[in-house]
JSON list of C-alpha atoms and ligand atoms in Angstrom, two decimals:
[
{"chain": "A", "resi": 29, "resn": "MET", "atom": "CA", "xyz": [32.07, 4.41, 2.33]},
{"chain": "A", "resi": 30, "resn": "GLN", "atom": "CA", "xyz": [28.58, 2.96, 2.60]},
{"chain": "A", "resi": 31, "resn": "LEU", "atom": "CA", "xyz": [27.87, 3.67, 6.34]},
{"chain": "A", "resi": 32, "resn": "THR", "atom": "CA", "xyz": [25.51, 1.03, 8.30]},
{"chain": "A", "resi": 33, "resn": "GLY", "atom": "CA", "xyz": [23.81, 1.24, 10.66]},
{"chain": "A", "resi": 34, "resn": "THR", "atom": "CA", "xyz": [26.49, -0.26, 12.43]},
{"chain": "A", "resi": 35, "resn": "HIS", "atom": "CA", "xyz": [28.73, 2.31, 11.69]},
{"chain": "A", "resi": 36, "resn": "ILE", "atom": "CA", "xyz": [26.20, 5.30, 13.35]},
{"chain": "A", "resi": 37, "resn": "ASN", "atom": "CA", "xyz": [26.34, 2.89, 16.29]},
{"chain": "A", "resi": 38, "resn": "TYR", "atom": "CA", "xyz": [29.98, 3.08, 16.79]},
{"chain": "A", "resi": 39, "resn": "TYR", "atom": "CA", "xyz": [30.88, 5.96, 16.88]},
{"chain": "A", "resi": 40, "resn": "PHE", "atom": "CA", "xyz": [28.85, 6.15, 20.16]},
{"chain": "A", "resi": 41, "resn": "ILE", "atom": "CA", "xyz": [30.34, 3.63, 21.62]},
{"chain": "A", "resi": 42, "resn": "CYS", "atom": "CA", "xyz": [33.84, 4.11, 20.73]},
{"chain": "A", "resi": 43, "resn": "SER", "atom": "CA", "xyz": [36.20, 5.38, 17.58]},
{"chain": "A", "resi": 44, "resn": "ARG", "atom": "CA", "xyz": [38.72, 2.84, 18.37]},
{"chain": "A", "resi": 45, "resn": "LYS", "atom": "CA", "xyz": [35.56, -0.29, 18.60]},
{"chain": "A", "resi": 46, "resn": "LEU", "atom": "CA", "xyz": [34.50, 2.23, 14.87]},
{"chain": "A", "resi": 47, "resn": "TRP", "atom": "CA", "xyz": [38.13, 2.17, 13.93]},
{"chain": "A", "resi": 48, "resn": "LEU", "atom": "CA", "xyz": [38.90, -1.48, 14.43]},
{"chain": "A", "resi": 49, "resn": "PHE", "atom": "CA", "xyz": [35.32, -2.72, 12.42]},
{"chain": "A", "resi": 50, "resn": "THR", "atom": "CA", "xyz": [35.55, -0.46, 9.59]},
{"chain": "A", "resi": 51, "resn": "ASN", "atom": "CA", "xyz": [39.22, -1.75, 8.95]},
{"chain": "A", "resi": 52, "resn": "GLY", "atom": "CA", "xyz": [37.84, -5.21, 8.86]},
{"chain": "A", "resi": 53, "resn": "ILE", "atom": "CA", "xyz": [38.70, -6.92, 12.08]},
{"chain": "A", "resi": 54, "resn": "HIS", "atom": "CA", "xyz": [34.82, -8.19, 13.28]},
{"chain": "A", "resi": 55, "resn": "MET", "atom": "CA", "xyz": [35.46, -9.95, 16.66]},
{"chain": "A", "resi": 56, "resn": "GLU", "atom": "CA", "xyz": [31.36, -9.28, 17.21]},
{"chain": "A", "resi": 57, "resn": "HIS", "atom": "CA", "xyz": [30.90, -13.02, 16.12]},
{"chain": "A", "resi": 58, "resn": "THR", "atom": "CA", "xyz": [32.58, -14.57, 19.22]},
{"chain": "A", "resi": 59, "resn": "SER", "atom": "CA", "xyz": [30.32, -12.23, 21.07]},
{"chain": "A", "resi": 60, "resn": "ASP", "atom": "CA", "xyz": [27.38, -14.11, 23.18]},
{"chain": "A", "resi": 61, "resn": "LEU", "atom": "CA", "xyz": [25.62, -10.69, 23.13]},
{"chain": "A", "resi": 62, "resn": "VAL", "atom": "CA", "xyz": [24.84, -10.41, 19.72]},
{"chain": "A", "resi": 63, "resn": "SER", "atom": "CA", "xyz": [23.45, -14.59, 19.83]},
{"chain": "A", "resi": 64, "resn": "GLU", "atom": "CA", "xyz": [21.24, -13.38, 22.78]},
{"chain": "A", "resi": 65, "resn": "GLY", "atom": "CA", "xyz": [20.65, -9.97, 20.48]},
{"chain": "A", "resi": 66, "resn": "LYS", "atom": "CA", "xyz": [19.65, -12.48, 17.77]},
{"chain": "A", "resi": 67, "resn": "LEU", "atom": "CA", "xyz": [17.54, -14.77, 20.03]},
{"chain": "A", "resi": 68, "resn": "ILE", "atom": "CA", "xyz": [15.10, -11.69, 21.63]},
{"chain": "A", "resi": 69, "resn": "HIS", "atom": "CA", "xyz": [14.85, -10.44, 17.96]},
{"chain": "A", "resi": 70, "resn": "GLU", "atom": "CA", "xyz": [13.36, -13.82, 16.47]},
{"chain": "A", "resi": 71, "resn": "THR", "atom": "CA", "xyz": [11.22, -14.05, 20.27]},
{"chain": "A", "resi": 72, "resn": "THR", "atom": "CA", "xyz": [9.83, -11.09, 20.01]},
{"chain": "A", "resi": 73, "resn": "TYR", "atom": "CA", "xyz": [8.70, -10.92, 16.19]},
{"chain": "A", "resi": 74, "resn": "PRO", "atom": "CA", "xyz": [8.07, -14.36, 15.15]},
{"chain": "A", "resi": 75, "resn": "GLN", "atom": "CA", "xyz": [5.51, -13.15, 12.82]},
{"chain": "A", "resi": 76, "resn": "ARG", "atom": "CA", "xyz": [7.19, -10.78, 11.47]},
{"chain": "A", "resi": 77, "resn": "SER", "atom": "CA", "xyz": [5.88, -11.71, 7.81]},
{"chain": "A", "resi": 78, "resn": "GLU", "atom": "CA", "xyz": [2.14, -10.31, 8.41]},
{"chain": "A", "resi": 79, "resn": "LYS", "atom": "CA", "xyz": [3.18, -6.80, 9.69]},
{"chain": "A", "resi": 80, "resn": "TYR", "atom": "CA", "xyz": [6.49, -6.38, 9.14]},
{"chain": "A", "resi": 81, "resn": "GLU", "atom": "CA", "xyz": [9.09, -6.23, 6.31]},
{"chain": "A", "resi": 82, "resn": "GLU", "atom": "CA", "xyz": [12.39, -6.20, 5.72]},
{"chain": "A", "resi": 83, "resn": "VAL", "atom": "CA", "xyz": [14.04, -3.56, 3.96]},
{"chain": "A", "resi": 84, "resn": "GLN", "atom": "CA", "xyz": [18.03, -2.37, 2.21]},
{"chain": "A", "resi": 85, "resn": "ILE", "atom": "CA", "xyz": [18.81, 0.59, 1.53]},
{"chain": "A", "resi": 86, "resn": "GLY", "atom": "CA", "xyz": [21.88, 1.43, 0.41]},
{"chain": "A", "resi": 87, "resn": "GLY", "atom": "CA", "xyz": [23.89, 0.17, 3.04]},
{"chain": "A", "resi": 88, "resn": "ILE", "atom": "CA", "xyz": [21.44, 0.19, 6.07]},
{"chain": "A", "resi": 89, "resn": "LYS", "atom": "CA", "xyz": [19.63, -3.36, 6.31]},
{"chain": "A", "resi": 90, "resn": "VAL", "atom": "CA", "xyz": [15.85, -2.51, 8.61]},
{"chain": "A", "resi": 91, "resn": "ASP", "atom": "CA", "xyz": [14.18, -6.12, 10.23]},
{"chain": "A", "resi": 92, "resn": "PHE", "atom": "CA", "xyz": [11.47, -5.00, 11.33]},
{"chain": "A", "resi": 93, "resn": "TYR", "atom": "CA", "xyz": [9.65, -1.78, 8.66]},
{"chain": "A", "resi": 94, "resn": "ASP", "atom": "CA", "xyz": [5.41, -1.50, 9.00]},
{"chain": "A", "resi": 95, "resn": "THR", "atom": "CA", "xyz": [5.04, -0.12, 5.64]},
{"chain": "A", "resi": 96, "resn": "ARG", "atom": "CA", "xyz": [1.40, 0.54, 6.40]},
{"chain": "A", "resi": 97, "resn": "ASN", "atom": "CA", "xyz": [2.42, 3.13, 9.29]},
{"chain": "A", "resi": 98, "resn": "LYS", "atom": "CA", "xyz": [5.55, 4.01, 7.95]},
{"chain": "A", "resi": 99, "resn": "VAL", "atom": "CA", "xyz": [7.27, 3.28, 10.77]},
{"chain": "A", "resi": 100, "resn": "ILE", "atom": "CA", "xyz": [10.94, 1.34, 11.66]},
{"chain": "A", "resi": 101, "resn": "HIS", "atom": "CA", "xyz": [10.35, -1.05, 14.71]},
{"chain": "A", "resi": 102, "resn": "GLU", "atom": "CA", "xyz": [14.53, -1.49, 16.21]},
{"chain": "A", "resi": 103, "resn": "ILE", "atom": "CA", "xyz": [14.46, -4.08, 18.79]},
{"chain": "A", "resi": 104, "resn": "LYS", "atom": "CA", "xyz": [17.49, -4.08, 21.56]},
{"chain": "A", "resi": 105, "resn": "LYS", "atom": "CA", "xyz": [18.39, -6.18, 23.71]},
{"chain": "A", "resi": 106, "resn": "SER", "atom": "CA", "xyz": [19.61, -3.81, 26.37]},
{"chain": "A", "resi": 107, "resn": "ASP", "atom": "CA", "xyz": [18.79, -3.27, 29.62]},
{"chain": "A", "resi": 108, "resn": "LYS", "atom": "CA", "xyz": [19.40, 0.44, 29.49]},
{"chain": "A", "resi": 109, "resn": "ILE", "atom": "CA", "xyz": [18.37, 3.08, 26.95]},
{"chain": "A", "resi": 110, "resn": "GLU", "atom": "CA", "xyz": [21.59, 4.05, 24.83]},
{"chain": "A", "resi": 111, "resn": "ALA", "atom": "CA", "xyz": [22.49, 7.69, 22.41]},
{"chain": "A", "resi": 112, "resn": "ALA", "atom": "CA", "xyz": [24.21, 5.27, 20.07]},
{"chain": "A", "resi": 113, "resn": "HIS", "atom": "CA", "xyz": [20.49, 3.61, 19.69]},
{"chain": "A", "resi": 114, "resn": "GLU", "atom": "CA", "xyz": [18.94, 6.67, 19.49]},
{"chain": "A", "resi": 115, "resn": "TRP", "atom": "CA", "xyz": [20.89, 7.25, 16.63]},
{"chain": "A", "resi": 116, "resn": "GLN", "atom": "CA", "xyz": [20.94, 4.93, 14.69]},
{"chain": "A", "resi": 117, "resn": "LEU", "atom": "CA", "xyz": [17.75, 4.82, 14.57]},
{"chain": "A", "resi": 118, "resn": "LYS", "atom": "CA", "xyz": [17.57, 8.26, 12.78]},
{"chain": "A", "resi": 119, "resn": "TYR", "atom": "CA", "xyz": [20.00, 7.02, 10.54]},
{"chain": "A", "resi": 120, "resn": "TYR", "atom": "CA", "xyz": [17.88, 4.65, 9.13]},
{"chain": "A", "resi": 121, "resn": "ILE", "atom": "CA", "xyz": [14.87, 7.34, 8.84]},
{"chain": "A", "resi": 122, "resn": "TYR", "atom": "CA", "xyz": [17.30, 9.98, 7.52]},
{"chain": "A", "resi": 123, "resn": "VAL", "atom": "CA", "xyz": [18.64, 7.03, 4.92]},
{"chain": "A", "resi": 124, "resn": "PHE", "atom": "CA", "xyz": [14.69, 6.47, 4.40]},
{"chain": "A", "resi": 125, "resn": "GLU", "atom": "CA", "xyz": [14.43, 10.35, 3.84]},
{"chain": "A", "resi": 126, "resn": "LYS", "atom": "CA", "xyz": [16.95, 10.38, 1.16]},
{"chain": "A", "resi": 127, "resn": "ALA", "atom": "CA", "xyz": [15.43, 7.29, -0.83]},
{"chain": "A", "resi": 128, "resn": "GLY", "atom": "CA", "xyz": [12.60, 9.88, -0.71]},
{"chain": "A", "resi": 129, "resn": "ILE", "atom": "CA", "xyz": [10.33, 7.51, 1.43]},
{"chain": "A", "resi": 130, "resn": "LYS", "atom": "CA", "xyz": [8.71, 11.14, 3.70]},
{"chain": "A", "resi": 131, "resn": "GLY", "atom": "CA", "xyz": [7.14, 10.88, 6.67]},
{"chain": "A", "resi": 132, "resn": "VAL", "atom": "CA", "xyz": [9.06, 7.82, 9.00]},
{"chain": "A", "resi": 133, "resn": "SER", "atom": "CA", "xyz": [9.12, 7.83, 12.64]},
{"chain": "A", "resi": 134, "resn": "GLY", "atom": "CA", "xyz": [10.33, 4.76, 14.50]},
{"chain": "A", "resi": 135, "resn": "ILE", "atom": "CA", "xyz": [10.24, 3.09, 16.80]},
{"chain": "A", "resi": 136, "resn": "LEU", "atom": "CA", "xyz": [13.07, 1.57, 19.69]},
{"chain": "A", "resi": 137, "resn": "GLU", "atom": "CA", "xyz": [12.05, -1.40, 21.51]},
{"chain": "A", "resi": 138, "resn": "TYR", "atom": "CA", "xyz": [13.76, -3.00, 24.80]},
{"chain": "A", "resi": 139, "resn": "PRO", "atom": "CA", "xyz": [12.12, -5.91, 25.79]},
{"chain": "A", "resi": 140, "resn": "LYS", "atom": "CA", "xyz": [14.00, -6.64, 28.84]},
{"chain": "A", "resi": 141, "resn": "LEU", "atom": "CA", "xyz": [12.72, -3.45, 29.84]},
{"chain": "A", "resi": 142, "resn": "ARG", "atom": "CA", "xyz": [9.65, -3.42, 28.60]},
{"chain": "A", "resi": 143, "resn": "LYS", "atom": "CA", "xyz": [9.60, -0.23, 27.29]},
{"chain": "A", "resi": 144, "resn": "LYS", "atom": "CA", "xyz": [9.46, 1.80, 24.27]},
{"chain": "A", "resi": 145, "resn": "GLU", "atom": "CA", "xyz": [10.59, 5.06, 22.30]},
{"chain": "A", "resi": 146, "resn": "GLU", "atom": "CA", "xyz": [9.75, 7.07, 19.43]},
{"chain": "A", "resi": 147, "resn": "ILE", "atom": "CA", "xyz": [11.75, 8.63, 17.64]},
{"chain": "A", "resi": 148, "resn": "LEU", "atom": "CA", "xyz": [11.67, 11.27, 15.17]},
{"chain": "A", "resi": 149, "resn": "LEU", "atom": "CA", "xyz": [14.35, 12.67, 13.39]},
{"chain": "A", "resi": 150, "resn": "SER", "atom": "CA", "xyz": [14.34, 16.86, 13.52]},
{"chain": "A", "resi": 151, "resn": "ASP", "atom": "CA", "xyz": [16.30, 19.68, 11.30]},
{"chain": "A", "resi": 152, "resn": "ILE", "atom": "CA", "xyz": [18.63, 19.77, 13.96]},
{"chain": "A", "resi": 153, "resn": "ASP", "atom": "CA", "xyz": [19.49, 15.99, 13.48]},
{"chain": "A", "resi": 154, "resn": "ARG", "atom": "CA", "xyz": [19.70, 16.42, 9.93]},
{"chain": "A", "resi": 155, "resn": "GLU", "atom": "CA", "xyz": [22.47, 18.35, 9.79]},
{"chain": "A", "resi": 156, "resn": "GLN", "atom": "CA", "xyz": [23.91, 16.65, 13.05]},
{"chain": "A", "resi": 157, "resn": "ILE", "atom": "CA", "xyz": [23.82, 13.76, 10.74]},
{"chain": "A", "resi": 158, "resn": "LEU", "atom": "CA", "xyz": [25.73, 15.79, 8.47]},
{"chain": "A", "resi": 159, "resn": "GLU", "atom": "CA", "xyz": [28.79, 16.04, 10.64]},
{"chain": "A", "resi": 160, "resn": "ILE", "atom": "CA", "xyz": [28.50, 12.52, 12.26]},
{"chain": "A", "resi": 161, "resn": "GLU", "atom": "CA", "xyz": [29.31, 11.41, 9.44]},
{"chain": "A", "resi": 162, "resn": "LYS", "atom": "CA", "xyz": [32.20, 13.33, 7.95]},
{"chain": "A", "resi": 163, "resn": "GLU", "atom": "CA", "xyz": [33.39, 12.61, 11.82]},
{"chain": "A", "resi": 164, "resn": "ILE", "atom": "CA", "xyz": [32.83, 9.08, 10.85]},
{"chain": "A", "resi": 165, "resn": "GLU", "atom": "CA", "xyz": [35.40, 9.60, 7.86]},
{"chain": "A", "resi": 166, "resn": "GLU", "atom": "CA", "xyz": [37.63, 10.88, 9.58]},
{"chain": "A", "resi": 167, "resn": "ILE", "atom": "CA", "xyz": [38.03, 8.64, 12.12]},
{"chain": "A", "resi": 168, "resn": "THR", "atom": "CA", "xyz": [37.84, 5.84, 10.51]},
{"chain": "A", "resi": 169, "resn": "GLY", "atom": "CA", "xyz": [40.80, 7.08, 7.38]},
{"chain": "A", "resi": 170, "resn": "SER", "atom": "CA", "xyz": [43.19, 8.06, 10.25]},
{"chain": "A", "resi": 171, "resn": "GLU", "atom": "CA", "xyz": [46.02, 4.88, 9.53]},
{"chain": "A", "resi": 172, "resn": "THR", "atom": "CA", "xyz": [46.11, 5.31, 12.91]},
{"chain": "A", "resi": 173, "resn": "CYS", "atom": "CA", "xyz": [43.74, 2.70, 15.62]},
{"chain": "A", "resi": 174, "resn": "PRO", "atom": "CA", "xyz": [42.88, 5.62, 18.18]},
{"chain": "A", "resi": 175, "resn": "ASP", "atom": "CA", "xyz": [43.78, 4.35, 22.03]},
{"chain": "A", "resi": 176, "resn": "VAL", "atom": "CA", "xyz": [41.77, 2.74, 23.81]},
{"chain": "A", "resi": 177, "resn": "ILE", "atom": "CA", "xyz": [39.35, 4.43, 26.23]},
{"chain": "A", "resi": 178, "resn": "ASN", "atom": "CA", "xyz": [39.54, 2.45, 29.86]},
{"chain": "A", "resi": 179, "resn": "SER", "atom": "CA", "xyz": [35.20, 3.04, 30.54]},
{"chain": "A", "resi": 180, "resn": "LYS", "atom": "CA", "xyz": [33.87, 0.36, 32.27]},
{"chain": "A", "resi": 181, "resn": "ILE", "atom": "CA", "xyz": [31.93, -0.24, 28.46]},
{"chain": "A", "resi": 182, "resn": "CYS", "atom": "CA", "xyz": [34.94, -1.73, 27.79]},
{"chain": "A", "resi": 183, "resn": "LYS", "atom": "CA", "xyz": [34.18, -5.43, 30.02]},
{"chain": "A", "resi": 184, "resn": "ARG", "atom": "CA", "xyz": [31.06, -5.60, 27.44]},
{"chain": "A", "resi": 185, "resn": "CYS", "atom": "CA", "xyz": [33.41, -4.73, 24.36]},
{"chain": "A", "resi": 186, "resn": "SER", "atom": "CA", "xyz": [32.80, -8.19, 22.45]},
{"chain": "A", "resi": 187, "resn": "TYR", "atom": "CA", "xyz": [36.97, -5.80, 21.43]},
{"chain": "A", "resi": 188, "resn": "TYR", "atom": "CA", "xyz": [38.02, -6.51, 24.59]},
{"chain": "A", "resi": 189, "resn": "ASP", "atom": "CA", "xyz": [40.52, -9.06, 24.44]},
{"chain": "A", "resi": 190, "resn": "PHE", "atom": "CA", "xyz": [41.92, -7.67, 22.08]},
{"chain": "A", "resi": 191, "resn": "CYS", "atom": "CA", "xyz": [42.24, -4.18, 23.10]},
{"chain": "A", "resi": 192, "resn": "TYR", "atom": "CA", "xyz": [43.39, -5.58, 26.56]},
{"chain": "A", "resi": 193, "resn": "ALA", "atom": "CA", "xyz": [45.99, -9.00, 26.08]},
{"chain": "A", "resi": 194, "resn": "ASP", "atom": "CA", "xyz": [48.36, -7.05, 26.88]},
{"chain": "A", "resi": 195, "resn": "GLU", "atom": "CA", "xyz": [47.07, -6.23, 30.56]},
{"chain": "A", "resi": 196, "resn": "ASP", "atom": "CA", "xyz": [47.58, -8.41, 33.36]},
{"chain": "B", "resi": 28, "resn": "SF4", "atom": "S1", "xyz": [37.01, -2.97, 24.05]},
{"chain": "B", "resi": 28, "resn": "SF4", "atom": "FE1", "xyz": [36.73, -0.38, 24.44]},
{"chain": "B", "resi": 28, "resn": "SF4", "atom": "S2", "xyz": [38.84, 0.45, 23.66]},
{"chain": "B", "resi": 28, "resn": "SF4", "atom": "FE2", "xyz": [38.16, -1.21, 22.79]},
{"chain": "B", "resi": 28, "resn": "SF4", "atom": "S3", "xyz": [36.83, -0.85, 21.20]},
{"chain": "B", "resi": 28, "resn": "SF4", "atom": "FE3", "xyz": [35.74, -1.70, 22.83]},
{"chain": "B", "resi": 28, "resn": "SF4", "atom": "S4", "xyz": [35.31, 0.15, 23.90]},
{"chain": "B", "resi": 28, "resn": "SF4", "atom": "FE4", "xyz": [36.97, 0.76, 22.41]}
]
């Protein structure tokens, strides 16, 4: 299976979400949050063509790559810095490296928070990504969908109705 940034992101959020997404059940297009995220992308970097390039390598697509400085910019609509965001960006750097593009770093940008965070890939991260890839294969290859997690994050998840349809 060719992994994408979304797989890595969902791995850190919820195994069930990862499984549903990988097994072809997609709800994101119905989510207002996704539209909001797209709007932030469009309004934050209206002049991308001048400074950034869109880069696709294997399963990943990076919207804002600063070729000159070798920096991947990832913009998040969230009002919270999350491990899922950090690892998604680390994974992008990892895939760039595997493609022979060395010395790449990342910047996570949170326009709502007016914050930026630099992301670097360490040797420990590289080892952990190998483990994460294995675990994603195990979760997504399972014949059974993982249980709901009953977490407060569920209310903001695009699969909420799908997961909790039988509840009052
Ligand atoms: S609603 Fe909750 S349990 Fe269902 S996929 Fe989303 S995060 Fe996972």
